[in-house]
Coordinates of C-alpha atoms and ligand atoms in Angstrom, one line a residue:
M249 CA 118.4 84.9 -110.3
K250 CA 120.1 87.3 -108.0
I251 CA 120.8 87.3 -104.0
S252 CA 121.6 89.9 -101.9
V253 CA 122.4 89.6 -98.7
A254 CA 122.4 92.2 -95.6
K255 CA 126.1 93.4 -94.2
N256 CA 124.5 93.3 -91.0
A257 CA 122.3 90.2 -91.1
G258 CA 122.5 87.8 -88.0
F259 CA 124.1 87.9 -84.6
C260 CA 124.8 91.2 -82.9
M261 CA 127.5 92.0 -80.5
G262 CA 125.9 91.2 -77.6
V263 CA 124.4 88.2 -78.6
Q264 CA 127.4 86.9 -80.3
R265 CA 129.4 87.5 -76.9
A266 CA 126.6 85.8 -74.9
V267 CA 126.8 82.5 -77.2
E268 CA 130.3 82.5 -77.0
M269 CA 130.3 82.8 -72.8
A270 CA 127.8 80.2 -72.4
L271 CA 129.8 77.9 -74.8
N272 CA 132.9 78.9 -72.9
A273 CA 131.4 78.2 -69.8
S274 CA 130.3 74.6 -70.8
H275 CA 134.0 74.0 -71.5
R276 CA 135.1 75.5 -68.2
Y277 CA 132.7 75.1 -65.2
P278 CA 131.1 71.8 -64.3
P279 CA 127.6 70.6 -65.2
P280 CA 125.0 71.9 -64.7
I281 CA 125.4 74.8 -66.9
Y282 CA 122.1 77.3 -67.2
T283 CA 121.1 79.9 -68.6
F284 CA 118.6 82.3 -66.7
G285 CA 115.7 82.1 -69.8
P286 CA 116.5 81.2 -73.1
L287 CA 119.5 82.9 -74.2
I288 CA 118.3 84.1 -77.5
H289 CA 114.8 83.7 -79.2
N290 CA 116.3 80.6 -81.7
P291 CA 114.9 77.2 -81.6
Q292 CA 117.7 76.1 -83.7
V293 CA 120.6 77.1 -81.8
L294 CA 118.8 76.7 -78.3
G295 CA 118.7 72.9 -79.3
L296 CA 122.6 73.1 -79.9
L297 CA 123.1 74.5 -76.4
A298 CA 120.8 71.6 -75.1
E299 CA 123.0 69.0 -76.9
K300 CA 125.9 70.9 -74.9
G301 CA 124.4 70.3 -71.9
I302 CA 123.3 73.9 -71.0
S303 CA 119.8 74.2 -70.3
V304 CA 117.4 77.0 -69.3
L305 CA 116.6 77.5 -65.8
D306 CA 113.0 79.6 -66.1
G307 CA 112.8 80.5 -62.0
I308 CA 115.3 80.7 -59.2
P309 CA 114.8 77.7 -56.6
E310 CA 115.3 78.2 -52.8
K311 CA 118.5 76.3 -53.2
G312 CA 120.8 75.6 -56.3
S313 CA 124.2 74.5 -57.7
G314 CA 126.0 74.9 -60.8
T315 CA 126.7 77.6 -63.0
V316 CA 123.9 80.3 -64.5
L317 CA 124.5 82.4 -66.9
I318 CA 122.3 85.9 -67.6
R319 CA 121.9 86.6 -71.1
A320 CA 122.3 89.7 -72.7
H321 CA 119.2 91.2 -72.2
G322 CA 120.2 91.7 -68.7
V323 CA 117.8 91.1 -65.4
P324 CA 117.3 93.5 -62.5
P325 CA 119.6 94.0 -59.8
D326 CA 117.6 91.8 -57.2
T327 CA 117.4 88.8 -59.6
K328 CA 121.2 88.7 -59.8
A329 CA 121.1 88.9 -56.1
R330 CA 119.0 86.7 -55.7
L331 CA 120.4 83.8 -57.6
E332 CA 124.0 84.0 -56.0
K333 CA 121.9 83.6 -52.9
A334 CA 120.7 80.3 -54.2
G335 CA 124.0 79.1 -54.4
F336 CA 124.8 79.6 -58.1
N337 CA 127.6 80.7 -59.8
V338 CA 126.6 83.5 -61.9
I339 CA 128.3 84.6 -64.9
D340 CA 126.7 87.8 -65.8
A341 CA 126.3 87.9 -70.1
T342 CA 124.6 91.3 -70.5
C343 CA 125.5 93.2 -73.4
P344 CA 127.6 96.0 -72.5
R345 CA 125.4 98.7 -74.4
V346 CA 122.4 97.2 -72.1
I347 CA 124.7 98.0 -68.8
K348 CA 125.3 101.5 -70.4
V349 CA 120.9 102.0 -70.3
Q350 CA 121.0 100.3 -66.9
A351 CA 123.6 102.7 -65.6
I352 CA 121.7 105.9 -66.8
I353 CA 118.4 104.6 -65.2
Q354 CA 119.8 103.9 -62.0
K355 CA 122.1 106.9 -62.1
H356 CA 119.0 109.4 -62.6
A357 CA 116.7 107.3 -60.2
G358 CA 119.3 107.8 -57.4
E359 CA 118.5 111.4 -58.4
G360 CA 115.1 111.3 -58.2
Y361 CA 114.2 111.1 -61.9
A362 CA 111.2 109.1 -63.1
S363 CA 112.2 106.9 -65.8
I364 CA 109.9 106.3 -68.8
I365 CA 111.3 103.5 -70.9
L366 CA 109.9 103.0 -74.6
G367 CA 109.7 99.4 -75.0
D368 CA 107.8 96.1 -75.1
R369 CA 106.4 95.6 -71.6
D370 CA 106.8 91.8 -71.4
H371 CA 110.5 91.8 -73.0
P372 CA 113.0 90.5 -70.9
E373 CA 115.3 93.7 -71.1
V374 CA 112.7 95.9 -70.4
A375 CA 112.2 94.2 -67.3
G376 CA 115.9 94.5 -66.4
L377 CA 115.7 98.1 -67.4
L378 CA 112.6 98.7 -64.9
G379 CA 114.8 97.1 -62.3
Y380 CA 117.2 100.0 -62.1
A381 CA 114.3 102.6 -62.1
G382 CA 113.4 102.1 -58.3
D383 CA 109.3 102.6 -57.6
N384 CA 109.4 105.6 -60.2
G385 CA 109.6 103.4 -63.5
H386 CA 106.9 103.7 -66.6
V387 CA 106.5 101.6 -69.4
V388 CA 105.3 103.3 -72.8
G389 CA 104.6 101.0 -76.0
S390 CA 103.3 104.5 -78.0
I391 CA 102.9 107.9 -77.9
H392 CA 99.3 107.3 -76.8
E393 CA 100.1 105.5 -73.5
L394 CA 103.1 108.5 -73.6
E395 CA 100.0 110.9 -73.4
A396 CA 98.3 109.0 -70.4
L397 CA 101.3 109.0 -68.1
E398 CA 101.5 112.0 -65.3
T399 CA 103.5 115.1 -65.9
F400 CA 107.0 114.3 -63.9
D401 CA 109.1 117.4 -62.5
K402 CA 111.9 115.4 -63.4
A403 CA 112.2 112.2 -65.9
I404 CA 114.5 110.4 -68.3
I405 CA 113.0 108.5 -71.5
V406 CA 115.0 105.6 -72.9
A407 CA 114.4 103.0 -75.1
Q408 CA 114.7 99.4 -75.4
T409 CA 118.0 99.3 -77.5
T410 CA 116.2 97.2 -80.1
Q411 CA 113.2 99.6 -80.4
N412 CA 111.8 100.8 -83.8
T413 CA 114.0 104.5 -84.3
L414 CA 110.9 105.7 -86.1
L415 CA 108.5 105.6 -83.3
F416 CA 111.4 106.9 -80.7
D417 CA 111.9 109.9 -83.2
S418 CA 108.5 110.6 -82.4
V419 CA 108.7 110.2 -79.0
K420 CA 111.3 112.4 -78.7
A421 CA 110.0 115.2 -81.0
W422 CA 106.6 114.6 -78.8
A423 CA 108.8 115.2 -75.7
Q424 CA 110.3 118.3 -77.2
K425 CA 107.4 119.6 -77.8
N426 CA 105.1 119.0 -74.5
H427 CA 107.9 118.1 -71.8
P428 CA 111.2 120.0 -72.8
H429 CA 112.6 119.5 -69.1
Y430 CA 112.4 115.8 -69.9
K431 CA 116.2 114.2 -70.6
V432 CA 116.1 112.0 -73.6
F433 CA 118.8 109.1 -74.0
E434 CA 119.7 107.8 -77.5
T435 CA 119.6 104.3 -76.0
I436 CA 118.7 102.3 -79.4
C437 CA 121.5 100.3 -80.2
G438 CA 123.4 100.8 -83.5
S439 CA 123.7 97.4 -84.6
T440 CA 119.5 97.8 -84.6
E441 CA 119.4 101.0 -86.3
Q442 CA 121.6 99.7 -89.3
R443 CA 120.2 96.3 -89.3
Q444 CA 116.6 98.2 -90.0
S445 CA 117.7 100.8 -92.2
E446 CA 119.9 98.2 -94.3
T447 CA 116.9 96.4 -94.6
Q448 CA 114.3 99.2 -95.5
R449 CA 117.1 99.9 -98.7
L450 CA 117.4 96.2 -99.6
A451 CA 113.7 95.3 -99.3
E452 CA 113.2 98.3 -101.8
G453 CA 115.7 97.1 -104.3
V454 CA 114.6 93.5 -104.8
D455 CA 111.5 91.8 -105.5
A456 CA 111.3 89.6 -102.4
M457 CA 112.7 89.2 -99.0
I458 CA 113.8 86.4 -96.7
V459 CA 113.9 87.2 -93.0
V460 CA 115.6 84.9 -90.8
G461 CA 114.8 84.2 -87.7
G462 CA 113.0 83.0 -84.6
R463 CA 108.9 83.7 -84.5
E464 CA 109.3 84.6 -81.0
S465 CA 112.1 87.1 -81.9
G466 CA 110.7 90.9 -81.8
N467 CA 113.6 92.8 -83.7
T468 CA 113.2 89.7 -86.5
K469 CA 109.4 90.4 -86.4
R470 CA 110.3 94.3 -87.0
L471 CA 112.4 93.7 -90.0
V472 CA 109.2 91.9 -91.6
E473 CA 107.4 94.9 -90.8
I474 CA 109.8 96.9 -92.4
V475 CA 110.2 94.7 -95.2
R476 CA 106.1 94.9 -95.8
E477 CA 105.9 98.8 -95.3
T478 CA 108.1 99.0 -98.4
G479 CA 105.2 96.9 -100.4
K480 CA 107.4 94.0 -101.0
P481 CA 106.8 90.4 -100.2
A482 CA 108.5 89.2 -97.1
C483 CA 108.8 85.6 -96.1
H484 CA 109.5 85.3 -92.7
I485 CA 111.7 81.7 -92.0
E486 CA 113.5 79.9 -88.6
T487 CA 114.9 77.3 -91.2
E488 CA 115.0 76.2 -94.9
N489 CA 111.7 74.5 -94.1
D490 CA 109.4 77.6 -94.0
L491 CA 110.6 78.8 -97.2
D492 CA 107.3 79.8 -99.2
M493 CA 108.4 79.2 -102.7
E494 CA 105.2 80.9 -104.3
I495 CA 106.3 83.8 -102.8
L496 CA 110.0 83.6 -104.1
K497 CA 109.6 81.7 -107.6
S498 CA 109.2 84.5 -109.5
A499 CA 111.3 87.0 -107.6
E500 CA 114.5 87.9 -110.1
H501 CA 116.3 89.4 -107.3
I502 CA 116.0 87.9 -103.5
G503 CA 117.2 89.9 -100.4
I504 CA 118.1 88.1 -97.1
T505 CA 118.4 89.8 -93.7
A506 CA 118.4 87.9 -90.6
G507 CA 117.3 89.2 -86.6
A508 CA 120.0 89.5 -84.0
S509 CA 119.5 86.1 -82.5
T510 CA 120.2 84.2 -85.9
P511 CA 123.3 82.5 -86.1
N512 CA 125.6 82.9 -89.8
W513 CA 125.4 79.1 -90.4
I514 CA 121.5 79.3 -90.8
I515 CA 121.9 82.1 -93.0
K516 CA 124.5 80.5 -94.9
R517 CA 122.5 77.5 -95.2
I518 CA 119.6 79.7 -96.5
Y519 CA 121.9 81.0 -99.0
R520 CA 123.5 77.8 -100.0
I521 CA 119.5 76.5 -100.5
I522 CA 118.5 79.8 -102.5
E523 CA 121.3 79.6 -104.8
S524 CA 120.7 76.5 -106.1
L525 CA 116.8 76.7 -106.6
P526 CA 115.1 76.3 -109.8
F527 CA 113.3 79.4 -110.6
E528 CA 111.5 80.8 -113.5
G529 CA 113.0 81.6 -116.2
D530 CA 116.8 81.3 -114.7
E531 CA 118.6 79.7 -117.5
G532 CA 122.2 81.4 -117.1
W533 CA 125.4 79.6 -117.6
K534 CA 125.7 79.9 -113.8
R535 CA 122.7 78.3 -113.1
R536 CA 123.6 74.9 -115.5
F537 CA 127.4 75.1 -114.0
L538 CA 126.1 75.1 -110.4
P539 CA 125.2 71.1 -109.9
F540 CA 128.8 70.7 -111.4
Q541 CA 130.3 72.7 -109.2
R542 CA 128.5 71.1 -106.0
F543 CA 129.2 67.7 -106.9
A544 CA 132.9 68.7 -107.9
L545 CA 133.1 70.1 -104.3
A546 CA 131.3 67.9 -102.4
T547 CA 132.8 64.8 -103.4
N548 CA 136.5 66.7 -103.3
A549 CA 136.9 65.5 -106.7
Y550 CA 137.9 69.7 -107.3
I551 CA 140.1 69.7 -104.3
A552 CA 141.9 66.4 -105.7
V553 CA 142.4 68.0 -108.9
G554 CA 143.7 71.0 -107.6
A555 CA 146.0 69.1 -105.5
G556 CA 147.5 67.8 -108.7
A557 CA 147.9 71.2 -110.2
L558 CA 149.8 72.3 -107.2
C559 CA 151.4 69.5 -107.4
Y560 CA 152.6 69.8 -111.6
A561 CA 153.4 73.5 -110.4
C562 CA 155.8 72.4 -107.7
A563 CA 157.2 69.9 -109.9
V564 CA 158.2 72.0 -112.8
L565 CA 159.5 74.6 -110.1
Q566 CA 161.9 72.0 -108.9
E567 CA 162.5 70.6 -112.3
V568 CA 161.4 67.4 -111.2
R569 CA 161.1 65.2 -114.8
N570 CA 157.9 63.3 -115.6
P571 CA 155.7 64.6 -113.1
F572 CA 152.8 62.6 -113.5
P573 CA 153.2 60.1 -111.0
Y574 CA 153.7 62.3 -108.2
I575 CA 150.4 64.7 -109.8
L576 CA 148.6 61.3 -109.5
I577 CA 149.5 60.1 -106.0
S578 CA 148.9 64.1 -104.9
A579 CA 145.4 64.0 -106.3
L580 CA 144.7 60.4 -104.6
Y581 CA 146.0 61.1 -101.2
I582 CA 144.3 64.6 -100.8
L583 CA 141.1 63.0 -102.0
S584 CA 141.4 60.4 -99.6
M585 CA 142.7 62.3 -97.0
H586 CA 139.9 65.3 -97.1
T587 CA 137.2 62.5 -97.4
L588 CA 138.1 60.7 -94.4
N589 CA 138.4 63.9 -92.4
N590 CA 134.6 64.7 -94.1
L591 CA 133.2 61.4 -92.9
T592 CA 134.7 62.1 -89.5
G593 CA 133.8 66.0 -89.4
L594 CA 130.1 65.2 -90.2
K595 CA 128.7 67.0 -86.9
E596 CA 130.2 69.6 -87.9
A597 CA 129.7 70.1 -91.1
R598 CA 125.9 70.0 -90.5
Y599 CA 126.3 73.6 -89.6
N600 CA 128.8 74.8 -91.8
N601 CA 128.6 72.6 -94.9
P602 CA 125.1 71.4 -95.1
D603 CA 125.7 70.3 -99.1
M604 CA 128.4 68.5 -98.3
A605 CA 126.8 66.8 -95.5
A606 CA 123.6 65.8 -96.9
F607 CA 126.0 64.7 -99.8
F608 CA 128.0 62.3 -97.4
E609 CA 125.0 61.3 -95.3
A610 CA 123.5 60.0 -98.2
H611 CA 126.7 58.3 -99.8
K612 CA 128.4 57.0 -96.6
V613 CA 129.4 53.5 -97.9
N614 CA 130.8 55.1 -101.3
M615 CA 132.5 57.8 -99.7
I616 CA 134.2 55.3 -97.1
L617 CA 135.0 53.2 -100.6
L618 CA 136.0 56.2 -102.2
A619 CA 138.7 57.4 -99.7
L620 CA 139.9 53.5 -99.0
V621 CA 140.1 52.8 -102.9
S622 CA 142.1 56.2 -103.6
G623 CA 144.7 56.1 -100.6
G624 CA 145.3 52.4 -101.5
T625 CA 145.9 53.5 -105.4
G626 CA 147.9 56.4 -104.3
L627 CA 150.2 53.7 -102.2
F628 CA 150.2 51.1 -104.8
V629 CA 151.3 53.8 -107.5
A630 CA 154.2 54.6 -105.0
A631 CA 155.4 51.2 -104.5
S632 CA 155.4 50.5 -108.1
M633 CA 158.1 53.7 -108.1
G634 CA 160.3 52.2 -105.9
I635 CA 160.7 51.6 -101.8
L636 CA 161.2 55.4 -101.0
P637 CA 158.4 56.6 -102.4
F638 CA 156.0 54.0 -101.0
V639 CA 158.1 54.5 -97.3
L640 CA 157.5 58.2 -97.7
L641 CA 153.6 58.0 -98.8
F642 CA 153.1 55.2 -96.2
I643 CA 154.4 57.6 -93.1
M644 CA 152.1 60.6 -94.4
T645 CA 149.0 58.1 -94.6
L646 CA 149.7 57.1 -91.0
L647 CA 150.2 60.5 -89.7
G648 CA 147.1 62.0 -91.7
L649 CA 144.9 58.4 -90.4
S650 CA 146.4 59.6 -86.8
Y651 CA 144.8 63.2 -86.5
N652 CA 141.4 62.0 -85.2
L653 CA 142.9 59.0 -83.1
K654 CA 143.0 59.1 -79.3
L655 CA 146.9 58.6 -78.8
V656 CA 146.1 59.6 -74.7
P657 CA 144.6 56.9 -73.0
E658 CA 141.5 57.5 -70.9
S659 CA 143.7 56.1 -68.0
I660 CA 146.1 59.1 -67.6
Q661 CA 143.7 61.6 -66.1
N662 CA 144.0 65.3 -66.6
A663 CA 145.4 65.2 -70.0
R664 CA 144.7 68.5 -71.8
F665 CA 145.1 66.6 -75.1
R666 CA 144.0 63.3 -76.1
S667 CA 144.3 63.4 -79.6
I668 CA 146.2 65.4 -82.2
R669 CA 142.8 67.2 -83.3
D670 CA 142.8 68.3 -79.6
I671 CA 145.4 70.7 -79.7
P672 CA 144.4 74.1 -81.0
G673 CA 144.7 75.0 -84.7
S674 CA 146.3 72.0 -85.6
K675 CA 143.9 70.9 -88.7
T676 CA 145.1 74.5 -90.4
V677 CA 148.6 73.7 -89.5
L678 CA 148.7 69.8 -90.2
I679 CA 146.6 70.0 -93.5
S680 CA 148.9 73.0 -94.6
L681 CA 152.1 70.6 -94.1
A682 CA 150.4 67.3 -95.7
W683 CA 149.6 69.3 -98.5
G684 CA 153.1 71.0 -98.5
V685 CA 154.8 67.9 -98.2
V686 CA 152.5 65.6 -101.1
T687 CA 152.6 68.1 -103.8
A688 CA 156.1 69.8 -103.2
L689 CA 158.4 67.5 -101.0
F690 CA 157.4 64.1 -102.0
P691 CA 158.1 64.5 -105.6
I692 CA 161.6 65.8 -105.6
L693 CA 162.5 63.4 -102.7
A694 CA 161.1 60.4 -104.6
A695 CA 162.3 61.6 -107.8
T696 CA 166.3 62.0 -106.9
G697 CA 166.3 60.9 -103.3
A698 CA 167.4 64.5 -102.3
I699 CA 166.3 68.3 -102.0
T700 CA 167.7 71.1 -103.9
W701 CA 167.8 75.0 -102.6
A702 CA 164.7 75.5 -105.0
T703 CA 162.6 72.9 -102.9
I704 CA 162.8 75.8 -99.6
P705 CA 160.3 78.0 -101.7
T706 CA 158.7 75.8 -103.4
V707 CA 157.6 73.7 -100.1
A708 CA 156.8 77.6 -98.3
W709 CA 154.6 78.3 -101.0
A710 CA 152.8 75.6 -101.3
V711 CA 152.2 75.3 -97.0
G712 CA 151.4 78.9 -97.4
T713 CA 149.2 78.8 -100.1
V714 CA 146.9 75.9 -98.5
F715 CA 147.3 77.5 -95.0
V716 CA 145.4 80.8 -96.5
R717 CA 142.8 78.9 -98.2
T718 CA 142.1 76.6 -94.9
A719 CA 142.4 79.1 -92.3
F720 CA 139.9 81.3 -95.0
F721 CA 137.3 78.7 -94.7
E722 CA 137.6 78.6 -90.7
I723 CA 136.9 82.2 -90.7
L724 CA 133.7 81.4 -92.7
D725 CA 132.9 78.7 -90.5
M726 CA 133.9 80.4 -87.1
Q727 CA 130.1 80.3 -85.4
G728 CA 129.4 76.9 -86.3
D729 CA 132.7 75.8 -85.3
Q730 CA 132.2 77.4 -81.9
I731 CA 128.8 75.8 -81.5
V732 CA 130.7 72.1 -81.9
G733 CA 133.5 73.3 -79.4
K734 CA 136.4 73.2 -82.0
N735 CA 139.8 75.2 -81.4
T736 CA 140.6 76.6 -84.7
I737 CA 142.8 79.3 -85.5
P738 CA 140.5 82.3 -86.0
I739 CA 138.4 81.3 -82.7
L740 CA 142.0 80.9 -81.0
L741 CA 143.3 84.5 -82.6
G742 CA 140.2 86.2 -83.1
K743 CA 138.6 87.1 -86.8
K744 CA 140.5 90.1 -87.5
P745 CA 144.1 89.1 -86.6
T746 CA 143.5 86.0 -88.4
L747 CA 142.8 87.8 -91.9
A748 CA 145.9 89.8 -91.1
L749 CA 147.9 87.1 -90.6
L750 CA 146.4 85.6 -93.8
R751 CA 147.5 88.9 -95.3
L752 CA 150.8 88.6 -93.9
T753 CA 151.2 85.2 -95.4
L754 CA 150.3 86.2 -98.7
L755 CA 152.8 89.0 -98.6
F756 CA 155.5 86.3 -97.5
L757 CA 154.4 84.2 -100.4
F758 CA 154.7 87.0 -103.3
V759 CA 158.2 88.2 -101.6
I760 CA 159.7 85.0 -101.4
M761 CA 159.0 83.6 -104.6
F762 CA 160.1 87.0 -106.3
L763 CA 163.6 87.0 -104.4
S764 CA 163.9 83.1 -105.3
V765 CA 163.5 84.2 -109.0
V766 CA 165.8 87.3 -108.5
S767 CA 168.3 85.0 -107.2
G768 CA 168.3 82.0 -109.5
I769 CA 166.9 79.8 -107.2
L770 CA 163.9 79.4 -108.9
P771 CA 163.0 79.5 -113.2
G772 CA 160.8 82.4 -114.0
L773 CA 157.8 80.3 -113.7
A774 CA 157.6 81.8 -110.3
L775 CA 157.2 85.0 -111.5
G776 CA 154.1 83.9 -113.2
L777 CA 152.8 81.8 -109.9
L778 CA 152.9 85.3 -108.5
L779 CA 149.6 85.9 -109.4
C780 CA 148.3 83.0 -107.2
P781 CA 148.4 85.0 -103.9
I782 CA 147.6 87.7 -105.8
Y783 CA 143.9 86.5 -107.2
L784 CA 143.8 84.8 -103.6
S785 CA 143.7 88.0 -102.0
V786 CA 141.4 89.6 -104.5
V787 CA 138.5 86.5 -103.6
I788 CA 139.0 87.1 -99.9
S789 CA 139.0 91.0 -100.0
F790 CA 135.6 90.4 -102.6
H791 CA 133.8 88.6 -99.5
R792 CA 135.1 91.0 -97.0
R793 CA 133.3 93.6 -99.5
A794 CA 130.1 91.4 -99.9
Y795 CA 130.5 91.0 -103.3
I796 CA 130.4 87.0 -102.8
R797 CA 129.0 85.7 -100.1
P798 CA 129.5 82.2 -98.6
G799 CA 128.5 79.6 -100.5
V800 CA 129.1 77.3 -103.6
W801 CA 130.7 80.0 -105.8
L802 CA 133.0 81.3 -102.9
E803 CA 134.5 77.9 -102.2
F804 CA 134.5 77.2 -106.0
L805 CA 136.9 80.4 -106.6
T806 CA 138.9 79.9 -103.5
E807 CA 139.7 76.3 -104.5
S808 CA 140.3 77.3 -108.1
Q809 CA 143.5 79.3 -106.9
F810 CA 145.2 75.7 -107.5
L811 CA 144.1 75.3 -110.8
L812 CA 145.3 78.9 -111.6
A813 CA 148.7 77.6 -110.8
G814 CA 148.6 74.2 -113.0
L815 CA 147.6 76.4 -115.7
I816 CA 150.1 79.1 -115.2
T817 CA 152.7 76.4 -115.3
L818 CA 151.4 74.5 -118.4
I819 CA 151.3 77.7 -120.3
W820 CA 154.9 78.6 -119.3
S821 CA 156.0 74.9 -120.1
I822 CA 154.7 75.0 -123.5
G823 CA 155.5 78.4 -124.3
F824 CA 158.7 80.1 -122.3
R825 CA 160.6 77.1 -121.1
H826 CA 164.1 76.6 -122.7
Ligands
LIG190 S1 121.1 94.6 -80.3 FE1 122.5 96.1 -79.3 S2 122.2 96.2 -77.0 FE2 120.9 94.7 -77.9 S3 122.1 92.7 -77.5 FE3 122.6 93.3 -79.6 S4 124.4 94.5 -79.7 FE4 123.3 94.5 -77.3

C-alpha cells in the first residue's frame, strides 16, 4: 500500500501566522487572552488554545479587559474600533492577503464603486470585507444570484480568498460578457488555488482520499467536493477516530490532503496511523518490518544501538584499544537519558510522536525501570573500569538529570530561565554535546587519561552529526512544539535558516574530516565516514522533496546514519586497518 500526502496540506501562511501570534500573545500579555470568534475551524487546535488560557470572545461587551486577537479572516473596521473602545488590547492577525482585498474594496468604495463579493454570506471573512464596502456592498454565492443584482454604473467584483476557482472563472466570464465595464480582481489566495488543484490531481491518481480538517471548515468541505467530483471515495475526518476503514481497506494507493486550518501534527498522526494499519493483500517486506521499526524507535533501543555504533567509530578514529566497554556505556547512557527525556516530555510527544507517547503511557513503570536500570548498569560498568571513567560518567549523568530541574527557585522573581530547558535551543545543543562527550571524548579519556589531536575532529564530528539529526527532528515537530511553548532552534531561527544551518554543519563535518585525513590527524577511516553526512543530506533532501513523509520510515532512516558509521568502521577495521 502506498500513501501520498499533498504538499500543500495543512496550515496556510495566514492561519499559521495567526496561530503563532495567538501563542506569542499568551506568553507576552497577562490574561485574559481571547480570540474574536474561533481562531480556526479546528476543534483540536481550539482545545489546545483553551488549555493555554486562550478563550473565544463571541460578542463585544460594553467594558472589557485583556487582549483580543482578530483572526486571519479579519473583521469589519467598526468591529475593531468597538473592541478598542471597550478597553481591549487588540492584536490584528488578519491575513495580509485578506487585508489586500479589504484595501481594494475600501479604495473603490471611496470612489463610488459598488462592491460585489463572491463568497459565503455567513463566512466571517465575507462579513469583514462587506464592512469595507460602505452601503453599496453585495454578496453573491452563484451566477444566478449575480444575475439577480441590479446593473451598476461602476462596480468591482472580488472573491472570498478561499472561493472555488472554477466558480470564480465562470463569474469572470459572465462579467466580461454582460458588464465589461465591471472591474474584476483576482483575489482567490494562491494557496487555496494550489491546494484545490493539487487535491484534484492527487485524487485522480489514487484509489481513495483522506481529507483532514474541521467539519465546519469551508475550505476543507470544498476539498471533499473536489475529490468526489473526480469519482474517488473521500473520507473527511477531523481526527484518526473518524477513519472509515470500509472506504480505505481495499485501496492500494491512498492520498491525504488537509484544509488550511489543519495543523501538521494532526496530518502526521494520520499518516503514521495509516502507515501502520493492516491493509488487504499488503504483505510486502516493508509492512512486516514496520512493527519492529516502531518498537525499536518507541523504546529508544534503535537510538541506543546507534550511540554504540557511533562510539565504536569514534573510538577507532582515536585508536582506542578494546572499545567494547565504551560502546556498551554509550548505548546505556543514551538509552537512559533519552528514556528519561521522553518520560518528562510526554505532553509534547502527544502531538509530535503519538506512537511513542502511547507506548510510554501504556508502559510507564517499565520505561522508568528501563531508564534506571540502563543508567545504573552504565555507571556500574564504568566503576568496574576505574575511578576516572566512573566520575566522568557520573558527572554526565548528573548534568543530564539536571536538564529538567528547576535550578532557580520561585522566590527569585522575574527570572527568565528557571531550568536549563527554559533556555531557547538548549535541548538541541545539550543533546549534541552529551552525545559528543559520551561517544567520542569519554572513551579516549577513560582509556588513556588524556586526549590526542584526533580527539578534536572526532568530537566535532560526533557533536555535529547529532546536532543535525536533532535539529532536523525539531523542524518536523515545529507546530507541536509551538503549541506546547517549547523554544527549539527552528522556532527561534525559523525553518529555512535552520535548514541552511544544517546544510552548513554537514558541509563543515565533511571538510573537517577530509582535512584531518589529509593532514594525518585521523586515519583513512574518516574518508569512509564522509558517507555519513552525505547520507544524512540525501535523507533531508528526500524529505524536502516530499519523497519521504514524516513518519516511522523517516525517523528510522535518519537514525540509521549512526549504524552506517558503525558498519563503515567495521568494514574498515576488518579489511583496511594495518
Ligand atoms: S487561505 Fe490565503 S488568504 Fe486565507 S488566511 Fe490562508 S493565506 Fe490568508
